[in-house]
Tab-separated table of C-alpha atoms in Angstrom:
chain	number	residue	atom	x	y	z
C	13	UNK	CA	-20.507	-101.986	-167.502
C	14	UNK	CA	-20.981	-102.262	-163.900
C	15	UNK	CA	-22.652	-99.873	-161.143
C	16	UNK	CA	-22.062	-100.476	-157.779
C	17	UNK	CA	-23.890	-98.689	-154.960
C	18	UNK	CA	-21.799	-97.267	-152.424
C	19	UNK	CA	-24.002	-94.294	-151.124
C	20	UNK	CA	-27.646	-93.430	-151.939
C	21	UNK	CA	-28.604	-92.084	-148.744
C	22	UNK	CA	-30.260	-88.668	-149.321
C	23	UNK	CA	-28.934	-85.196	-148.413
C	24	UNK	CA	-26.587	-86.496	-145.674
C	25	UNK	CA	-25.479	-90.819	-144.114
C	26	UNK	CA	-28.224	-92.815	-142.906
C	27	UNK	CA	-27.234	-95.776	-141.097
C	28	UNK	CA	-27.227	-98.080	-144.140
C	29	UNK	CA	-25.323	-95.954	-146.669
C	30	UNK	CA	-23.063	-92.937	-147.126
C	31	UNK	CA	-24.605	-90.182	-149.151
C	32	UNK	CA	-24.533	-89.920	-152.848
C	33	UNK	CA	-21.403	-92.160	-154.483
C	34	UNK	CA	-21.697	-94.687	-157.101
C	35	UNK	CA	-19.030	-97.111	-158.563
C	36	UNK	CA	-18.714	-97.658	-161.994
C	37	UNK	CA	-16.622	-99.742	-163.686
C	38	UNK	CA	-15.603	-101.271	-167.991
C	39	UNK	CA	-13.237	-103.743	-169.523
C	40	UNK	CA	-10.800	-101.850	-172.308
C	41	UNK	CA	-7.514	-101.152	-172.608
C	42	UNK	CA	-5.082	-98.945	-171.400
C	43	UNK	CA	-2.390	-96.687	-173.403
C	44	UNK	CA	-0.069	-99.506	-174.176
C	45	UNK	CA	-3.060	-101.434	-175.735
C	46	UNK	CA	-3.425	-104.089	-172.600
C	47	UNK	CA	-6.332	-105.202	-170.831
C	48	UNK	CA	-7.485	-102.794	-168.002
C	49	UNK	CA	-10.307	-102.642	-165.776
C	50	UNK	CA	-11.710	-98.661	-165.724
C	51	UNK	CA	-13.407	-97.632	-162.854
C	52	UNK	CA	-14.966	-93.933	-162.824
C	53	UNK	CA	-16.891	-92.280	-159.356
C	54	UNK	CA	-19.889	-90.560	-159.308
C	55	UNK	CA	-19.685	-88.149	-156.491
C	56	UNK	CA	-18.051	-88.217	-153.627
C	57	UNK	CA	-20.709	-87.491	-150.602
C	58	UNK	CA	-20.148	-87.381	-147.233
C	59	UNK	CA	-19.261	-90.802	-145.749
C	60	UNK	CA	-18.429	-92.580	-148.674
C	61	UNK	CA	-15.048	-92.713	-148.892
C	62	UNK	CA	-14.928	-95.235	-146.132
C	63	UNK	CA	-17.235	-97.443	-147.867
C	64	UNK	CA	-15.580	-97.259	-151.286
C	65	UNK	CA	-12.464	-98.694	-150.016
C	66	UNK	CA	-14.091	-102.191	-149.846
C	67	UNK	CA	-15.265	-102.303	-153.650
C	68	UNK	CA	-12.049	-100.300	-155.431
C	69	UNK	CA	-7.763	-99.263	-154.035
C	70	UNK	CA	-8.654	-95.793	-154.191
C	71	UNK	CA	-5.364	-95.886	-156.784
C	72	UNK	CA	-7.588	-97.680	-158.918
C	73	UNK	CA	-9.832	-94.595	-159.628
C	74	UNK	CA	-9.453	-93.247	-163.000
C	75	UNK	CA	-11.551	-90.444	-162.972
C	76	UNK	CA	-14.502	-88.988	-160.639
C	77	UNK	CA	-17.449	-87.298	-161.912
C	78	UNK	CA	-19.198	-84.781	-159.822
C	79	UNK	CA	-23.212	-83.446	-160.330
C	80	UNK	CA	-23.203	-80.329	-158.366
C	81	UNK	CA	-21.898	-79.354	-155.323
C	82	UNK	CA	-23.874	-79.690	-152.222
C	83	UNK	CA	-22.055	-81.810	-149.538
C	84	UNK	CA	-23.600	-85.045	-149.824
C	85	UNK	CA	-22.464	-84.887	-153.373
C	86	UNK	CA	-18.834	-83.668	-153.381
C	87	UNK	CA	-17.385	-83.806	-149.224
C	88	UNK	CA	-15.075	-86.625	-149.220
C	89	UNK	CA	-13.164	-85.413	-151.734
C	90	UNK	CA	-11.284	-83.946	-148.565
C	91	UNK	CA	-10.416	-87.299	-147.309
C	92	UNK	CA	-9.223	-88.568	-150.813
C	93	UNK	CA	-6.666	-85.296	-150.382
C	94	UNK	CA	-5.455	-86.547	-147.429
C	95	UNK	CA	-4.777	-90.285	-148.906
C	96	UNK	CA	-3.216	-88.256	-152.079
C	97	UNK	CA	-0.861	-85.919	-150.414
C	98	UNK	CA	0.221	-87.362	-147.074
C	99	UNK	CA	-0.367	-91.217	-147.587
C	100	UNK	CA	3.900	-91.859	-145.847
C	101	UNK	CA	3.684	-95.480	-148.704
C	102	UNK	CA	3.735	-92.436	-151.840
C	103	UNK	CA	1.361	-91.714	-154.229
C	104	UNK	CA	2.534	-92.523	-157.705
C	105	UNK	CA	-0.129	-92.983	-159.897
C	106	UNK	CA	-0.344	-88.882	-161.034
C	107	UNK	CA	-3.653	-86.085	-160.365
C	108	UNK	CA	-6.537	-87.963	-160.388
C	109	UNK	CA	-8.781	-86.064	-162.962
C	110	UNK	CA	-12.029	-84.516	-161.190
C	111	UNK	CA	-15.281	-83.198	-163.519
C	112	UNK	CA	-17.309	-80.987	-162.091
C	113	UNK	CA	-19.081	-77.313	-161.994
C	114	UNK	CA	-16.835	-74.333	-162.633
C	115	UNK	CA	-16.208	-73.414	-158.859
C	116	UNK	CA	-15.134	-77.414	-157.829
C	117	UNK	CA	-11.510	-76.638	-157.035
C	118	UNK	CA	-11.996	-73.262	-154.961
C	119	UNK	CA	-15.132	-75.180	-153.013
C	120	UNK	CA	-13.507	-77.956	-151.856
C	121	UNK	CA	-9.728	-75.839	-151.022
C	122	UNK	CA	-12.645	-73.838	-148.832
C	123	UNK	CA	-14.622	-76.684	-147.093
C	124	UNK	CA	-10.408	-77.643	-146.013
C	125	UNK	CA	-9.698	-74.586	-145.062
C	126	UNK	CA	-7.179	-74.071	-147.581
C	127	UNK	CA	-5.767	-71.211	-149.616
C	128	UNK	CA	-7.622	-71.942	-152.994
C	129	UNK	CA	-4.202	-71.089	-154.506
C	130	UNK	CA	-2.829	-73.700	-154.719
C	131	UNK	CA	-5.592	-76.113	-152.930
C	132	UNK	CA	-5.718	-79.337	-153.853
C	133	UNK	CA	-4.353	-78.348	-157.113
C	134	UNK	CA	-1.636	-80.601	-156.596
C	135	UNK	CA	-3.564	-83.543	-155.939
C	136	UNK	CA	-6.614	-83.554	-158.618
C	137	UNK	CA	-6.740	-82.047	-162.167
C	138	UNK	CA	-10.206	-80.185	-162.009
C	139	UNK	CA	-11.600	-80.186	-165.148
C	140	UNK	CA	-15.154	-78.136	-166.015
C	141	UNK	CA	-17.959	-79.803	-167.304
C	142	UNK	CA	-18.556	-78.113	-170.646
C	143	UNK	CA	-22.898	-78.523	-170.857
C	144	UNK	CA	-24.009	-81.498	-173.427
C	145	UNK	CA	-20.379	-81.691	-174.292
C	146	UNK	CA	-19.077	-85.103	-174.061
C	147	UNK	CA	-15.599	-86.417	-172.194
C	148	UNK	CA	-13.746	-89.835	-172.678
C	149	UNK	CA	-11.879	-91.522	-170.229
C	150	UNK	CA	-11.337	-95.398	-171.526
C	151	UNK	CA	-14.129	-97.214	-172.602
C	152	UNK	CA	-16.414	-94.216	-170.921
C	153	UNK	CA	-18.045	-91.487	-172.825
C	154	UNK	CA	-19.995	-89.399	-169.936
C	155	UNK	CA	-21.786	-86.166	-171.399
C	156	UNK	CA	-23.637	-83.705	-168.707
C	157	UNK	CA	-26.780	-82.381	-169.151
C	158	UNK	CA	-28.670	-79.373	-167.134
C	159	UNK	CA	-31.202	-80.199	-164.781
C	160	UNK	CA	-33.289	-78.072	-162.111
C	161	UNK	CA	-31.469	-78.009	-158.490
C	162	UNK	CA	-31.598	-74.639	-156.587
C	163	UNK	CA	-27.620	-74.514	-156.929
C	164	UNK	CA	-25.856	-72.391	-159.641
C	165	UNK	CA	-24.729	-75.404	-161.379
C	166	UNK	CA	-26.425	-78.837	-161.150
C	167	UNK	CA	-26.221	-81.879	-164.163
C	168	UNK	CA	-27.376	-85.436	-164.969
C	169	UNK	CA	-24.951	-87.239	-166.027
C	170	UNK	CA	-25.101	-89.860	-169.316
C	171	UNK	CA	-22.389	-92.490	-168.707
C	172	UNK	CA	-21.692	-94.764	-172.134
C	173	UNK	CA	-19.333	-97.515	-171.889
C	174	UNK	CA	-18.290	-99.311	-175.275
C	175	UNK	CA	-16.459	-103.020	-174.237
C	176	UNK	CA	-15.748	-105.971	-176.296
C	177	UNK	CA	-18.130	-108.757	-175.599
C	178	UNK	CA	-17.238	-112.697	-175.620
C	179	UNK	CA	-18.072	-112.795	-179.772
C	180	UNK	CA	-15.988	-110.297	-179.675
C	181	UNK	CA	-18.235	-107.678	-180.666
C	182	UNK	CA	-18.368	-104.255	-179.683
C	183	UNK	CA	-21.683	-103.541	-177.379
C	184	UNK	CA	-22.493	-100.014	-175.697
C	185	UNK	CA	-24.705	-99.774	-172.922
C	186	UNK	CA	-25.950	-96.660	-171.250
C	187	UNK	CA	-26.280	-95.293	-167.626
C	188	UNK	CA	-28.058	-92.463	-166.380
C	189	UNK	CA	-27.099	-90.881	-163.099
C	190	UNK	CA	-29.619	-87.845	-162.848
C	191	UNK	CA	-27.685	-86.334	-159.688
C	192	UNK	CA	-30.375	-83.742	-158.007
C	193	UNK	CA	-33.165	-82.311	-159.712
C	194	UNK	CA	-36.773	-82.061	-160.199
C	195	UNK	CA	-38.425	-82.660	-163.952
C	196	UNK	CA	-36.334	-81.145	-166.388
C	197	UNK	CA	-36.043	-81.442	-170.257
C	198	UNK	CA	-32.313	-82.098	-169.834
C	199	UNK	CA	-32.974	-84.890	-167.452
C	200	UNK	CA	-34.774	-86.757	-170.551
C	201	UNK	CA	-32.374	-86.062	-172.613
C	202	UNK	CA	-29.877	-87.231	-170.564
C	203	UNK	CA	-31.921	-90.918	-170.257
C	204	UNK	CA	-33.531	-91.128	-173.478
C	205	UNK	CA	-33.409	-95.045	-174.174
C	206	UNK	CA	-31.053	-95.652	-171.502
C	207	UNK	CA	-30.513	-99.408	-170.117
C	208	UNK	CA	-30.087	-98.407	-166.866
C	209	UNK	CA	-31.540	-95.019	-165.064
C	210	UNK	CA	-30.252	-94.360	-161.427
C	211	UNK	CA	-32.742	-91.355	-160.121
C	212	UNK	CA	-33.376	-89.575	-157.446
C	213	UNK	CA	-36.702	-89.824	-155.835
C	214	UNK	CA	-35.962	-87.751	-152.507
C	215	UNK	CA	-39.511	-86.179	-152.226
C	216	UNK	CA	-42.795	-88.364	-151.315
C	217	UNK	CA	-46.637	-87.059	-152.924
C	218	UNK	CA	-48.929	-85.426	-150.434
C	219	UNK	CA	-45.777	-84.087	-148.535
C	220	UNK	CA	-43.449	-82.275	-150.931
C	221	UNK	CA	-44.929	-82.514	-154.177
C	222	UNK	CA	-45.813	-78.687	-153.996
C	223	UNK	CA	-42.105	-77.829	-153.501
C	224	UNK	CA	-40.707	-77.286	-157.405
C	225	UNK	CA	-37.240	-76.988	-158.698
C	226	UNK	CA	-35.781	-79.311	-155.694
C	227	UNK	CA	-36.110	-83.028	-155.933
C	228	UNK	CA	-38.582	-85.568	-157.814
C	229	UNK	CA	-40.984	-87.507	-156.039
C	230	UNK	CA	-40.883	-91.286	-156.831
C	231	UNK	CA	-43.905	-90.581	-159.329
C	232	UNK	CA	-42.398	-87.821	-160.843
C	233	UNK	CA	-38.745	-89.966	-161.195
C	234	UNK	CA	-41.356	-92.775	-162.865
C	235	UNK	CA	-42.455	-90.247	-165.285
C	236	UNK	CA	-39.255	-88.676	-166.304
C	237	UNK	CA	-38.429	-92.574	-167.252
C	238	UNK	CA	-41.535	-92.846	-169.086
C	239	UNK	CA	-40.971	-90.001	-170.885
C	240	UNK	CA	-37.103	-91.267	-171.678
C	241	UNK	CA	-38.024	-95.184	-172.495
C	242	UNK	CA	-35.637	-96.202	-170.396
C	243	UNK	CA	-35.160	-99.980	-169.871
C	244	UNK	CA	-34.869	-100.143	-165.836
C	245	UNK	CA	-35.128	-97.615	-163.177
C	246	UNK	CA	-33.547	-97.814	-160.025
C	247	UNK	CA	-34.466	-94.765	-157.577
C	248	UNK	CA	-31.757	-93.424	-155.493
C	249	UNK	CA	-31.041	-90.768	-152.993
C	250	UNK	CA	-33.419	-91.422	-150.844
C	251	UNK	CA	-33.628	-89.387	-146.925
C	252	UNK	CA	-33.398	-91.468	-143.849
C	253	UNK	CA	-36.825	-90.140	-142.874
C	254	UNK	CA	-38.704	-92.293	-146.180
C	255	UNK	CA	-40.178	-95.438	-146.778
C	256	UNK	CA	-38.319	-97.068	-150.134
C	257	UNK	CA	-41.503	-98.955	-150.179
C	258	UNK	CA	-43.775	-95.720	-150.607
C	259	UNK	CA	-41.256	-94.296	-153.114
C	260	UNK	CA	-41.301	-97.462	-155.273
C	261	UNK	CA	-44.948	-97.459	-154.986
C	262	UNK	CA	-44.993	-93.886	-156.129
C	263	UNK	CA	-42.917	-94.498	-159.106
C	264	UNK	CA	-44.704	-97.718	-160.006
C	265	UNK	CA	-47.844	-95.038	-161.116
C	266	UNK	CA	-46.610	-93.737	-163.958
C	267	UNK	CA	-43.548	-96.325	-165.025
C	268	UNK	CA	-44.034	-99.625	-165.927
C	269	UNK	CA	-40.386	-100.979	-166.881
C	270	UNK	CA	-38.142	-103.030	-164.131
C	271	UNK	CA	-38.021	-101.202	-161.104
C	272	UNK	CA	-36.026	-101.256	-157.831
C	273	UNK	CA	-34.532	-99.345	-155.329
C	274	UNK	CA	-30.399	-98.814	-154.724
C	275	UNK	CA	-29.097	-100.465	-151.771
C	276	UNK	CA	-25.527	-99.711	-150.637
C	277	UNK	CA	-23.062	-102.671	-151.860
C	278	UNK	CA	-25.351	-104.151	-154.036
C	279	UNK	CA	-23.841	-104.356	-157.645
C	280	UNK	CA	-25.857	-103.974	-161.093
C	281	UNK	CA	-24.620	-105.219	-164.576
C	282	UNK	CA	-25.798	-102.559	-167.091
């Protein structure tokens, strides 16, 4: 499995990177039993569409995966209507299935200005994420977890991806995309002994550390891996007005595993 970065600016673009949107991709097969590449989004923040186009044909996408629905999460869904419905080349490769909380489709027909009957209906099958329930889409098995974000709905999401190696072996490797939260039980559930845990670390110590029930700190993202075992963290969503360095530094405290932070177009093997 593969992540690439495509946004992890926090809470809105910085000049490096869209907001939240990550790329992921698995070797399987598709319905007629051939080799197919599957590539899954998680969110769709403001800004990223632009940059996604360079890493995936947006026809390409198989299914996207949202964590909540704050703008910099779920916003350029609006362009991806757009390139669905009025694109004058066709669009002939069906509804792309969206995941997401309950109120996804009437949201984004809003943001539009749309009629939420019928909305973008037409363009995406919306599909609710059912909590710790588990969905399959290819080689993916992506199961959403409840986490603390002052929204009605917010989840981490626990991407699994089962491929055929080179011995031609069956491996499974495991991503963790907490979306937005503070310390939660579901957030460790979601990353317990995961390879790979993308987290948020939006807050710094000394500044917002007294503010509960938003974001993590980069020393509160390092314990929430502790606490999960996870094999490598790699702190995300961070806000144009932090230092990566001071985040890292934060989350070095109380984690000791490989550590790094995302960096828009840089891609990870999981």
């Amino acid at each position: 499995m593969q992540l690439t970065i495509i946004g992890a600016s926090g809470s809105f673009p910085g000049p490096g990177s869209p907001a939240s949107c990550y790329l992921v991709s698995a070797q399987g097969v598709d319905d007629a039993g051939e080799p197919k590449t599957w590539r899954i989004i998680l969110d769709m923040g403001n800004g990223a569409l632009g940059t996604l186009q360079r890493y995936v044909a947006l026809e390409d996408i198989d299914a996207i995966m949202l964590s909540h629905l704050h703008p910099d999460h779920f916003m350029d869904l609006c362009g991806l209507h757009i390139v669905v419905r009025w694109n004058p080349n066709g669009w002939d490769v069906g509804r792309i299935p969206v995941y997401g909380p309950a109120d996804t489709a009437d949201r984004i027909a809003i943001a539009y200005g749309l009629d939420p009957d019928p909305g973008m209906h037409p363009d995406f099958d919306f599909i609710d994420w059912q909590v710790r329930t588990p969905i399959e889409i290819g080689p993916f098995k992506i199961t959403p977890y409840p986490v603390r974000h002052p929204i009605d709905e917010a989840y981490a999401l626990r991407v699994e991806a089962t491929e055929i190696g080179p011995d031609g072996e069956q491996h499974t490797s495991v991503l963790t995309y907490s979306g937005d939260t503070d310390t939660a039980p579901g957030l460790v559930e979601a990353a317990r002994n995961a390879d790979l845990f993308l987290c948020e670390a939006a807050f710094h110590e000394g500044r917002d550390d007294a503010i509960d029930g938003v974001h993590l700190t980069g020393k509160r993202a390092g314990h929430m891996a502790t606490e999960a075992n996870v094999g490598r963290l790699l702190l995300t969503h961070i806000p144009v007005w932090n230092d990566p360095l001071v985040a890292s530094q934060e989350a070095r405290e109380t984690f000791a595993g490989q550590l790094a932070v995302a960096v828009s177009g840089v891609t990870y093997t999981v």
